mmCIF file of C-alpha atoms in Angstrom:
data_model
loop_
_atom_site.group_PDB
_atom_site.id
_atom_site.type_symbol
_atom_site.label_atom_id
_atom_site.label_comp_id
_atom_site.label_asym_id
_atom_site.label_seq_id
_atom_site.Cartn_x
_atom_site.Cartn_y
_atom_site.Cartn_z
ATOM 1 C CA MET A 1357 -37.431 1.204 -45.672
ATOM 2 C CA ASP A 1358 -36.012 -0.653 -42.674
ATOM 3 C CA VAL A 1359 -38.436 -1.751 -39.961
ATOM 4 C CA PRO A 1360 -37.510 -0.475 -36.456
ATOM 5 C CA MET A 1361 -35.950 -3.070 -34.150
ATOM 6 C CA ARG A 1362 -38.480 -4.148 -31.488
ATOM 7 C CA ILE A 1363 -37.040 -4.216 -27.962
ATOM 8 C CA LEU A 1364 -38.886 -5.408 -24.866
ATOM 9 C CA TYR A 1365 -37.492 -3.978 -21.639
ATOM 10 C CA ILE A 1366 -38.411 -5.624 -18.318
ATOM 11 C CA ILE A 1367 -37.710 -3.996 -14.946
ATOM 12 C CA GLY A 1368 -39.232 -3.942 -11.453
ATOM 13 C CA GLY A 1369 -40.147 -0.265 -11.426
ATOM 14 C CA GLY A 1370 -41.239 -0.214 -7.784
ATOM 15 C CA GLU A 1371 -38.649 2.449 -6.977
ATOM 16 C CA PHE A 1372 -37.118 5.206 -9.050
ATOM 17 C CA GLY A 1373 -33.524 4.241 -8.364
ATOM 18 C CA GLY A 1374 -30.385 4.049 -10.446
ATOM 19 C CA ALA A 1375 -31.571 1.187 -12.673
ATOM 20 C CA GLU A 1376 -34.837 2.973 -13.442
ATOM 21 C CA GLN A 1377 -33.041 6.243 -14.189
ATOM 22 C CA HIS A 1378 -30.626 4.374 -16.449
ATOM 23 C CA LEU A 1379 -33.452 2.749 -18.428
ATOM 24 C CA LEU A 1380 -35.510 5.938 -18.682
ATOM 25 C CA SER A 1381 -32.500 7.795 -20.099
ATOM 26 C CA LEU A 1382 -32.106 5.037 -22.659
ATOM 27 C CA VAL A 1383 -35.678 4.539 -23.902
ATOM 28 C CA LYS A 1384 -36.458 8.256 -24.176
ATOM 29 C CA SER A 1385 -33.375 8.745 -26.360
ATOM 30 C CA LEU A 1386 -33.872 5.890 -28.834
ATOM 31 C CA ASP A 1387 -34.356 6.925 -32.454
ATOM 32 C CA PRO A 1388 -37.976 5.901 -33.266
ATOM 33 C CA THR A 1389 -37.042 5.283 -36.884
ATOM 34 C CA GLN A 1390 -34.592 2.591 -35.769
ATOM 35 C CA TYR A 1391 -35.986 1.225 -32.508
ATOM 36 C CA LYS A 1392 -39.442 0.418 -31.170
ATOM 37 C CA PRO A 1393 -39.296 0.014 -27.357
ATOM 38 C CA HIS A 1394 -41.931 -1.503 -25.076
ATOM 39 C CA VAL A 1395 -41.449 -1.475 -21.294
ATOM 40 C CA ALA A 1396 -42.870 -4.086 -18.896
ATOM 41 C CA VAL A 1397 -42.902 -3.308 -15.161
ATOM 42 C CA PHE A 1398 -44.117 -5.100 -12.059
ATOM 43 C CA TYR A 1399 -45.243 -1.860 -10.382
ATOM 44 C CA ASP A 1400 -47.243 1.001 -11.871
ATOM 45 C CA ALA A 1401 -45.334 3.731 -10.051
ATOM 46 C CA GLU A 1402 -43.228 6.816 -10.808
ATOM 47 C CA PHE A 1403 -40.962 5.078 -13.311
ATOM 48 C CA ALA A 1404 -43.869 3.831 -15.444
ATOM 49 C CA ALA A 1405 -45.453 7.281 -15.372
ATOM 50 C CA ARG A 1406 -42.246 8.911 -16.567
ATOM 51 C CA VAL A 1407 -41.823 6.391 -19.393
ATOM 52 C CA ARG A 1408 -45.365 7.129 -20.605
ATOM 53 C CA GLU A 1409 -44.502 10.836 -20.797
ATOM 54 C CA TYR A 1410 -42.296 9.955 -23.771
ATOM 55 C CA HIS A 1411 -45.088 7.982 -25.474
ATOM 56 C CA VAL A 1412 -43.341 4.663 -24.908
ATOM 57 C CA PRO A 1413 -45.909 1.879 -24.302
ATOM 58 C CA VAL A 1414 -45.873 0.318 -20.832
ATOM 59 C CA THR A 1415 -47.338 -3.018 -19.732
ATOM 60 C CA VAL A 1416 -47.907 -3.459 -16.000
ATOM 61 C CA LEU A 1417 -47.335 -7.074 -15.009
ATOM 62 C CA GLY A 1418 -48.531 -6.506 -11.451
ATOM 63 C CA PRO A 1419 -46.524 -7.043 -8.258
ATOM 64 C CA GLY A 1420 -48.126 -10.403 -7.451
ATOM 65 C CA LYS A 1421 -47.118 -12.133 -4.244
ATOM 66 C CA SER A 1422 -43.572 -11.592 -3.011
ATOM 67 C CA TYR A 1423 -43.069 -15.341 -2.652
ATOM 68 C CA LEU A 1424 -44.179 -16.024 -6.236
ATOM 69 C CA ILE A 1425 -40.850 -15.376 -7.907
ATOM 70 C CA LEU A 1426 -42.234 -15.915 -11.402
ATOM 71 C CA SER A 1427 -45.370 -13.819 -10.999
ATOM 72 C CA GLY A 1428 -45.876 -12.082 -14.337
ATOM 73 C CA LEU A 1429 -44.535 -14.978 -16.401
ATOM 74 C CA THR A 1430 -47.835 -15.536 -18.241
ATOM 75 C CA GLU A 1431 -48.146 -11.835 -19.076
ATOM 76 C CA VAL A 1432 -44.583 -11.679 -20.419
ATOM 77 C CA ARG A 1433 -45.157 -14.764 -22.575
ATOM 78 C CA ARG A 1434 -48.275 -13.127 -24.001
ATOM 79 C CA LEU A 1435 -46.318 -9.928 -24.641
ATOM 80 C CA ILE A 1436 -43.601 -11.856 -26.467
ATOM 81 C CA ARG A 1437 -46.249 -13.374 -28.761
ATOM 82 C CA THR A 1438 -48.013 -10.077 -29.513
ATOM 83 C CA PHE A 1439 -45.093 -7.610 -29.588
ATOM 84 C CA ARG A 1440 -42.640 -10.107 -31.148
ATOM 85 C CA PRO A 1441 -39.452 -8.467 -29.853
ATOM 86 C CA GLU A 1442 -36.099 -9.065 -31.463
ATOM 87 C CA ILE A 1443 -34.372 -8.280 -28.167
ATOM 88 C CA ILE A 1444 -35.479 -8.726 -24.554
ATOM 89 C CA HIS A 1445 -33.409 -6.481 -22.285
ATOM 90 C CA THR A 1446 -33.852 -7.136 -18.554
ATOM 91 C CA HIS A 1447 -32.851 -5.104 -15.494
ATOM 92 C CA GLY A 1448 -32.993 -6.623 -12.000
ATOM 93 C CA VAL A 1449 -33.161 -10.166 -10.642
ATOM 94 C CA ARG A 1450 -36.905 -10.734 -10.895
ATOM 95 C CA ALA A 1451 -37.075 -9.216 -14.373
ATOM 96 C CA ASN A 1452 -34.125 -11.385 -15.406
ATOM 97 C CA LEU A 1453 -35.799 -14.601 -14.281
ATOM 98 C CA VAL A 1454 -39.188 -13.856 -15.823
ATOM 99 C CA GLY A 1455 -37.754 -12.600 -19.109
ATOM 100 C CA ARG A 1456 -35.359 -15.502 -19.561
ATOM 101 C CA ILE A 1457 -37.820 -18.251 -18.668
ATOM 102 C CA ALA A 1458 -40.668 -16.717 -20.694
ATOM 103 C CA ASN A 1459 -38.475 -16.494 -23.770
ATOM 104 C CA ARG A 1460 -37.248 -20.054 -23.270
ATOM 105 C CA LEU A 1461 -40.804 -21.381 -22.973
ATOM 106 C CA GLU A 1462 -41.911 -19.477 -26.069
ATOM 107 C CA GLY A 1463 -38.973 -20.870 -28.044
ATOM 108 C CA THR A 1464 -38.366 -17.625 -29.928
ATOM 109 C CA PRO A 1465 -35.120 -16.622 -31.661
ATOM 110 C CA CYS A 1466 -35.222 -13.443 -29.584
ATOM 111 C CA LYS A 1467 -31.863 -12.270 -28.200
ATOM 112 C CA LEU A 1468 -31.539 -11.854 -24.423
ATOM 113 C CA ILE A 1469 -29.559 -9.032 -22.811
ATOM 114 C CA THR A 1470 -29.209 -8.384 -19.086
ATOM 115 C CA THR A 1471 -27.814 -5.203 -17.572
ATOM 116 C CA VAL A 1472 -26.319 -5.881 -14.141
ATOM 117 C CA HIS A 1473 -26.564 -2.826 -11.898
ATOM 118 C CA SER A 1474 -25.431 -4.183 -8.531
ATOM 119 C CA VAL A 1475 -23.899 -7.095 -6.640
ATOM 120 C CA LEU A 1476 -26.666 -9.641 -6.040
ATOM 121 C CA ALA A 1477 -25.162 -11.066 -2.840
ATOM 122 C CA LEU A 1478 -25.289 -7.659 -1.141
ATOM 123 C CA ASP A 1479 -28.778 -6.811 -2.377
ATOM 124 C CA TYR A 1480 -30.230 -9.679 -0.336
ATOM 125 C CA PRO A 1481 -29.126 -9.541 3.323
ATOM 126 C CA VAL A 1482 -31.434 -12.483 4.165
ATOM 127 C CA ALA A 1483 -29.389 -15.653 3.675
ATOM 128 C CA TRP A 1484 -32.063 -17.893 2.093
ATOM 129 C CA LYS A 1485 -33.036 -15.221 -0.447
ATOM 130 C CA ARG A 1486 -29.398 -14.626 -1.301
ATOM 131 C CA TRP A 1487 -28.873 -18.353 -1.887
ATOM 132 C CA LEU A 1488 -32.105 -18.865 -3.838
ATOM 133 C CA PHE A 1489 -31.759 -15.901 -6.181
ATOM 134 C CA GLY A 1490 -28.069 -16.635 -6.659
ATOM 135 C CA ARG A 1491 -28.817 -20.169 -7.836
ATOM 136 C CA LEU A 1492 -31.665 -19.012 -10.088
ATOM 137 C CA GLU A 1493 -29.418 -16.366 -11.656
ATOM 138 C CA GLU A 1494 -26.763 -18.986 -12.372
ATOM 139 C CA TRP A 1495 -29.301 -21.409 -13.838
ATOM 140 C CA THR A 1496 -31.015 -18.920 -16.145
ATOM 141 C CA GLY A 1497 -27.878 -16.907 -16.939
ATOM 142 C CA ARG A 1498 -26.797 -19.521 -19.484
ATOM 143 C CA TYR A 1499 -29.671 -18.382 -21.717
ATOM 144 C CA VAL A 1500 -28.387 -14.788 -21.849
ATOM 145 C CA ASP A 1501 -26.722 -13.743 -25.090
ATOM 146 C CA HIS A 1502 -24.992 -10.707 -23.638
ATOM 147 C CA PHE A 1503 -24.395 -9.080 -20.250
ATOM 148 C CA ILE A 1504 -23.965 -5.326 -19.874
ATOM 149 C CA LEU A 1505 -22.149 -4.365 -16.669
ATOM 150 C CA VAL A 1506 -22.134 -0.814 -15.324
ATOM 151 C CA SER A 1507 -18.551 -0.919 -14.018
ATOM 152 C CA HIS A 1508 -15.197 -2.568 -14.681
ATOM 153 C CA ALA A 1509 -15.162 -3.713 -11.053
ATOM 154 C CA MET A 1510 -18.171 -5.913 -11.825
ATOM 155 C CA GLU A 1511 -16.551 -7.074 -15.056
ATOM 156 C CA ARG A 1512 -13.569 -8.499 -13.170
ATOM 157 C CA GLU A 1513 -15.905 -10.734 -11.176
ATOM 158 C CA PHE A 1514 -18.045 -11.742 -14.163
ATOM 159 C CA ARG A 1515 -15.033 -12.805 -16.225
ATOM 160 C CA LYS A 1516 -14.458 -15.619 -13.734
ATOM 161 C CA THR A 1517 -17.593 -17.418 -14.967
ATOM 162 C CA VAL A 1518 -18.719 -15.712 -18.208
ATOM 163 C CA ALA A 1519 -16.843 -15.594 -21.527
ATOM 164 C CA SER A 1520 -15.470 -12.154 -22.358
ATOM 165 C CA ASP A 1521 -17.302 -12.001 -25.707
ATOM 166 C CA ARG A 1522 -20.610 -12.090 -23.780
ATOM 167 C CA ILE A 1523 -19.703 -9.051 -21.663
ATOM 168 C CA SER A 1524 -19.679 -5.302 -22.273
ATOM 169 C CA VAL A 1525 -19.049 -2.515 -19.777
ATOM 170 C CA ILE A 1526 -21.249 0.543 -20.220
ATOM 171 C CA HIS A 1527 -21.130 3.093 -17.438
ATOM 172 C CA ASN A 1528 -24.341 4.659 -16.204
ATOM 173 C CA ALA A 1529 -25.165 8.109 -17.512
ATOM 174 C CA ILE A 1530 -27.436 10.985 -16.563
ATOM 175 C CA GLU A 1531 -29.390 13.722 -18.278
ATOM 176 C CA LEU A 1532 -27.179 16.806 -18.349
ATOM 177 C CA PRO A 1533 -28.729 20.282 -18.608
ATOM 178 C CA SER A 1534 -27.177 22.481 -21.294
ATOM 179 C CA VAL A 1535 -26.530 25.164 -18.676
ATOM 180 C CA ARG A 1536 -24.323 23.741 -15.972
ATOM 181 C CA PRO A 1537 -25.807 24.033 -12.475
ATOM 182 C CA SER A 1538 -24.164 26.437 -10.045
ATOM 183 C CA ARG A 1539 -24.640 27.050 -6.346
ATOM 184 C CA ALA A 1540 -28.069 28.509 -5.601
ATOM 185 C CA LYS A 1541 -27.964 32.130 -4.429
ATOM 186 C CA HIS A 1542 -30.936 31.527 -2.159
ATOM 187 C CA SER A 1543 -31.529 28.108 -0.633
ATOM 188 C CA THR A 1544 -35.176 27.089 -0.498
ATOM 189 C CA LEU A 1545 -34.052 23.884 1.222
ATOM 190 C CA ARG A 1546 -32.624 25.872 4.119
ATOM 191 C CA ASP A 1547 -35.900 27.803 4.280
ATOM 192 C CA GLU A 1548 -37.814 24.516 4.365
ATOM 193 C CA LEU A 1549 -35.703 23.312 7.297
ATOM 194 C CA ASN A 1550 -35.860 26.691 9.082
ATOM 195 C CA LEU A 1551 -32.105 27.078 8.845
ATOM 196 C CA SER A 1552 -30.115 30.231 8.199
ATOM 197 C CA GLN A 1553 -28.780 30.733 4.691
ATOM 198 C CA ASP A 1554 -25.182 30.289 5.862
ATOM 199 C CA THR A 1555 -25.811 26.863 7.458
ATOM 200 C CA VAL A 1556 -23.499 24.179 6.060
ATOM 201 C CA LEU A 1557 -25.522 21.337 4.507
ATOM 202 C CA VAL A 1558 -24.144 17.855 3.858
ATOM 203 C CA GLY A 1559 -26.439 15.667 1.749
ATOM 204 C CA THR A 1560 -26.943 11.984 0.988
ATOM 205 C CA VAL A 1561 -29.239 10.610 -1.725
ATOM 206 C CA ALA A 1562 -29.770 6.856 -1.435
ATOM 207 C CA ARG A 1563 -32.423 4.256 -0.756
ATOM 208 C CA MET A 1564 -32.404 3.234 2.879
ATOM 209 C CA HIS A 1565 -31.027 -0.274 2.551
ATOM 210 C CA PRO A 1566 -28.136 -1.902 4.460
ATOM 211 C CA VAL A 1567 -25.905 -1.786 1.380
ATOM 212 C CA LYS A 1568 -25.948 2.038 1.372
ATOM 213 C CA GLY A 1569 -24.157 2.247 4.725
ATOM 214 C CA HIS A 1570 -26.211 4.939 6.492
ATOM 215 C CA ILE A 1571 -25.320 3.381 9.848
ATOM 216 C CA TYR A 1572 -21.652 4.289 9.326
ATOM 217 C CA LEU A 1573 -22.583 7.867 8.529
ATOM 218 C CA ILE A 1574 -24.530 8.075 11.798
ATOM 219 C CA GLN A 1575 -21.406 6.932 13.637
ATOM 220 C CA ALA A 1576 -19.283 9.494 11.784
ATOM 221 C CA ILE A 1577 -21.707 12.344 12.490
ATOM 222 C CA ARG A 1578 -21.748 11.440 16.168
ATOM 223 C CA GLU A 1579 -18.038 12.344 16.212
ATOM 224 C CA LEU A 1580 -18.342 15.350 13.914
ATOM 225 C CA VAL A 1581 -20.940 17.185 16.036
ATOM 226 C CA LYS A 1582 -18.335 17.592 18.763
ATOM 227 C CA GLN A 1583 -16.339 19.949 16.527
ATOM 228 C CA TRP A 1584 -19.009 21.039 14.028
ATOM 229 C CA PRO A 1585 -22.293 21.257 15.977
ATOM 230 C CA ASP A 1586 -23.919 23.652 13.506
ATOM 231 C CA VAL A 1587 -23.501 21.490 10.391
ATOM 232 C CA HIS A 1588 -26.740 19.849 9.231
ATOM 233 C CA TYR A 1589 -27.228 16.649 7.242
ATOM 234 C CA VAL A 1590 -30.089 15.940 4.824
ATOM 235 C CA TRP A 1591 -30.956 12.388 3.837
ATOM 236 C CA ILE A 1592 -33.034 11.993 0.692
ATOM 237 C CA GLY A 1593 -34.629 8.643 -0.145
ATOM 238 C CA GLY A 1594 -36.959 6.019 1.244
ATOM 239 C CA GLY A 1595 -36.733 2.323 1.875
ATOM 240 C CA GLU A 1596 -37.023 -0.548 4.277
ATOM 241 C CA LEU A 1597 -34.561 0.846 6.839
ATOM 242 C CA ARG A 1598 -36.029 4.312 7.277
ATOM 243 C CA GLU A 1599 -37.879 3.635 10.527
ATOM 244 C CA ASP A 1600 -34.905 1.808 12.006
ATOM 245 C CA LEU A 1601 -32.497 4.582 10.977
ATOM 246 C CA GLU A 1602 -34.752 7.230 12.502
ATOM 247 C CA LYS A 1603 -34.632 5.307 15.789
ATOM 248 C CA GLN A 1604 -30.848 5.085 15.631
ATOM 249 C CA VAL A 1605 -30.573 8.816 14.952
ATOM 250 C CA GLN A 1606 -32.769 9.480 17.991
ATOM 251 C CA GLN A 1607 -30.698 7.153 20.166
ATOM 252 C CA ALA A 1608 -27.518 8.936 19.054
ATOM 253 C CA GLY A 1609 -29.065 12.314 19.924
ATOM 254 C CA LEU A 1610 -28.682 13.544 16.340
ATOM 255 C CA GLN A 1611 -32.343 14.223 15.526
ATOM 256 C CA ASN A 1612 -31.738 17.989 15.424
ATOM 257 C CA VAL A 1613 -28.974 17.799 12.808
ATOM 258 C CA ILE A 1614 -30.014 14.854 10.593
ATOM 259 C CA HIS A 1615 -33.115 15.574 8.515
ATOM 260 C CA PHE A 1616 -35.039 12.797 6.738
ATOM 261 C CA LEU A 1617 -36.575 14.296 3.592
ATOM 262 C CA GLY A 1618 -38.011 11.077 2.153
ATOM 263 C CA VAL A 1619 -38.355 10.472 -1.575
ATOM 264 C CA ARG A 1620 -38.148 13.756 -3.482
ATOM 265 C CA LYS A 1621 -38.849 14.563 -7.109
ATOM 266 C CA ASP A 1622 -36.869 17.812 -6.924
ATOM 267 C CA VAL A 1623 -33.425 16.286 -6.305
ATOM 268 C CA PRO A 1624 -31.830 18.212 -9.229
ATOM 269 C CA ASP A 1625 -32.981 21.442 -7.558
ATOM 270 C CA LEU A 1626 -31.785 20.359 -4.108
ATOM 271 C CA LEU A 1627 -28.281 19.207 -5.034
ATOM 272 C CA PRO A 1628 -26.830 22.657 -5.909
ATOM 273 C CA GLN A 1629 -27.933 23.817 -2.451
ATOM 274 C CA LEU A 1630 -25.570 21.360 -0.729
ATOM 275 C CA ASP A 1631 -22.046 22.153 0.419
ATOM 276 C CA LEU A 1632 -20.973 18.518 0.370
ATOM 277 C CA PHE A 1633 -22.352 15.170 -0.822
ATOM 278 C CA VAL A 1634 -21.568 11.955 1.077
ATOM 279 C CA LEU A 1635 -22.392 8.370 0.048
ATOM 280 C CA PRO A 1636 -21.091 5.716 2.512
ATOM 281 C CA SER A 1637 -22.056 2.595 0.508
ATOM 282 C CA ILE A 1638 -20.783 -0.886 1.292
ATOM 283 C CA SER A 1639 -21.168 -1.821 -2.380
ATOM 284 C CA GLU A 1640 -22.038 -0.022 -5.624
ATOM 285 C CA GLY A 1641 -22.429 -0.872 -9.271
ATOM 286 C CA LEU A 1642 -21.923 2.631 -10.602
ATOM 287 C CA SER A 1643 -23.792 5.241 -8.584
ATOM 288 C CA VAL A 1644 -26.180 7.548 -10.422
ATOM 289 C CA ALA A 1645 -26.463 9.599 -7.220
ATOM 290 C CA ILE A 1646 -22.732 10.346 -7.322
ATOM 291 C CA LEU A 1647 -22.974 11.340 -10.988
ATOM 292 C CA GLU A 1648 -25.869 13.692 -10.239
ATOM 293 C CA ALA A 1649 -24.036 15.318 -7.335
ATOM 294 C CA MET A 1650 -20.891 15.816 -9.401
ATOM 295 C CA ALA A 1651 -22.916 17.203 -12.315
ATOM 296 C CA ALA A 1652 -24.335 19.785 -9.905
ATOM 297 C CA GLY A 1653 -20.797 20.838 -8.975
ATOM 298 C CA VAL A 1654 -21.078 19.496 -5.424
ATOM 299 C CA PRO A 1655 -17.880 18.022 -3.927
ATOM 300 C CA VAL A 1656 -18.254 14.304 -3.224
ATOM 301 C CA ILE A 1657 -16.997 11.995 -0.489
ATOM 302 C CA THR A 1658 -17.747 8.325 -1.067
ATOM 303 C CA THR A 1659 -16.430 4.855 -0.378
ATOM 304 C CA ALA A 1660 -13.888 3.152 -2.627
ATOM 305 C CA VAL A 1661 -16.211 0.292 -3.593
ATOM 306 C CA GLY A 1662 -17.493 -1.132 -6.879
ATOM 307 C CA GLY A 1663 -17.511 1.381 -9.683
ATOM 308 C CA SER A 1664 -17.121 4.475 -7.500
ATOM 309 C CA PRO A 1665 -13.337 4.746 -8.122
ATOM 310 C CA GLU A 1666 -14.193 4.728 -11.849
ATOM 311 C CA ILE A 1667 -16.116 7.966 -11.294
ATOM 312 C CA VAL A 1668 -14.143 9.681 -8.539
ATOM 313 C CA THR A 1669 -10.394 10.277 -8.761
ATOM 314 C CA HIS A 1670 -9.199 10.638 -5.174
ATOM 315 C CA GLN A 1671 -8.125 14.170 -4.231
ATOM 316 C CA VAL A 1672 -8.741 15.379 -7.807
ATOM 317 C CA ASP A 1673 -12.525 15.510 -8.227
ATOM 318 C CA GLY A 1674 -13.637 13.955 -4.949
ATOM 319 C CA ILE A 1675 -12.570 11.992 -1.898
ATOM 320 C CA LEU A 1676 -12.528 8.193 -1.516
ATOM 321 C CA VAL A 1677 -12.556 6.472 1.875
ATOM 322 C CA PRO A 1678 -12.685 2.816 2.954
ATOM 323 C CA ALA A 1679 -16.133 1.267 3.369
ATOM 324 C CA GLN A 1680 -17.515 0.469 6.822
ATOM 325 C CA ALA A 1681 -14.939 2.818 8.386
ATOM 326 C CA PRO A 1682 -16.791 5.592 10.254
ATOM 327 C CA ALA A 1683 -13.596 7.115 11.674
ATOM 328 C CA ALA A 1684 -12.105 7.553 8.185
ATOM 329 C CA LEU A 1685 -15.416 8.915 6.924
ATOM 330 C CA ALA A 1686 -15.586 11.431 9.778
ATOM 331 C CA GLU A 1687 -12.007 12.541 9.129
ATOM 332 C CA ALA A 1688 -12.706 13.060 5.409
ATOM 333 C CA ILE A 1689 -15.808 15.151 6.152
ATOM 334 C CA ARG A 1690 -13.904 17.109 8.812
ATOM 335 C CA ASP A 1691 -11.096 17.847 6.355
ATOM 336 C CA ALA A 1692 -13.575 18.906 3.669
ATOM 337 C CA LEU A 1693 -15.387 21.270 6.028
ATOM 338 C CA SER A 1694 -12.041 22.772 7.018
ATOM 339 C CA HIS A 1695 -10.994 23.473 3.407
ATOM 340 C CA PRO A 1696 -14.065 24.781 1.533
ATOM 341 C CA GLU A 1697 -12.091 26.397 -1.307
ATOM 342 C CA ARG A 1698 -10.242 23.185 -2.087
ATOM 343 C CA MET A 1699 -13.512 21.267 -2.089
ATOM 344 C CA LYS A 1700 -15.100 23.854 -4.368
ATOM 345 C CA LYS A 1701 -12.329 23.213 -6.903
ATOM 346 C CA MET A 1702 -12.916 19.468 -6.628
ATOM 347 C CA GLY A 1703 -16.630 20.031 -7.189
ATOM 348 C CA LEU A 1704 -15.964 21.937 -10.403
ATOM 349 C CA ALA A 1705 -13.485 19.274 -11.560
ATOM 350 C CA GLY A 1706 -16.109 16.602 -10.906
ATOM 351 C CA GLN A 1707 -18.699 18.533 -12.878
ATOM 352 C CA GLU A 1708 -16.310 18.821 -15.806
ATOM 353 C CA LYS A 1709 -15.654 15.061 -15.743
ATOM 354 C CA VAL A 1710 -19.341 14.084 -15.719
ATOM 355 C CA TYR A 1711 -20.149 16.395 -18.628
ATOM 356 C CA ARG A 1712 -17.206 14.947 -20.535
ATOM 357 C CA GLU A 1713 -17.602 11.226 -19.798
ATOM 358 C CA PHE A 1714 -21.078 10.332 -18.500
ATOM 359 C CA SER A 1715 -23.602 11.751 -20.955
ATOM 360 C CA THR A 1716 -26.778 10.032 -22.127
ATOM 361 C CA GLU A 1717 -25.479 10.283 -25.697
ATOM 362 C CA ARG A 1718 -22.584 7.989 -24.814
ATOM 363 C CA LEU A 1719 -24.908 5.518 -23.044
ATOM 364 C CA LEU A 1720 -27.198 5.438 -26.079
ATOM 365 C CA ALA A 1721 -24.401 4.951 -28.615
ATOM 366 C CA GLN A 1722 -22.734 2.150 -26.669
ATOM 367 C CA THR A 1723 -25.969 0.303 -25.872
ATOM 368 C CA THR A 1724 -27.332 0.401 -29.412
ATOM 369 C CA ALA A 1725 -23.944 -0.824 -30.652
ATOM 370 C CA VAL A 1726 -24.459 -3.921 -28.467
ATOM 371 C CA TYR A 1727 -27.952 -4.380 -29.947
ATOM 372 C CA GLN A 1728 -26.581 -4.286 -33.477
ATOM 373 C CA GLN A 1729 -23.703 -6.591 -32.569
ATOM 374 C CA ILE A 1730 -25.770 -9.401 -31.040
ATOM 375 C CA CYS A 1731 -28.447 -9.240 -33.741
ATOM 376 C CA ARG A 1732 -25.770 -9.862 -36.362
ATOM 377 C CA LYS A 1733 -24.683 -13.089 -34.636
#
């Protein structure tokens, strides 16, 4: 009888964002007769709790000090010695550095895989951090056996410095309910906000970070309220910019139409209650939030950046606009609000695409194929 392949996953886990959703979908779906996963996180938060629900062991490395880049290195080295993984699969810059260096110091024959979820340069708006982590990624990246990229847009950049046989593109995927979601007959979200049931709701689900482009949506809404004063906007997510964005909303006089809902665990229940989903990102790997909105049948407007055009076909199953262009964003939202039947058709087309092309089963099959491939080398 074959022994299951031991895989050590390392990820930050401080948020429950796209990378965490991606990894949860993967580890919960692995065949236990073929794979034995163990997850290491820096933060014992929602992601770790959800992983434990599927009886996958979790080791908490501890957040350490923010300036100690390699905090957790000793714990990972110990885990490599006791768990003896055949593959270390890392997600996120800090996890990448710790996993690669720990494995190098231990001198094991373990294979290293890194999934790249986003553009590093845009994740770090502070110049010295961007420079430092960029150099460390370059230095340790030579130890990686294989890179998994979540979009072809990222692949085009990686091919400039990494050999093609060390790269695979595997799009993100989401859990898809067997019964396809449809528009809620009664909106509990509108009740929560004390809005009438016929109020038009435009939603955004994203962490509040400069790369997500909320500031451009504020500028667009400032124009839209002149023609559509009764449309309301719900922003779901937390992050470093929340307080600053709330101030900007106040200064723009939009506090009565933009609602900050914070981090929510009921996003799948909220999405079908939206009339429109908008994501104004400056950069994306491949957005899980867009996939979730499309799976719920909600028409999507987003920016033509990163992997988003690999999900959304313009004017077929969604609308693409230039990034950092509030006037174009406002015009797209205005046009969508003016043609609800057309947008409804786009929403259904988007739902059909996600169910056809972005299932967890596909993610699992493609990722495990990479595992088998690199272990044969």
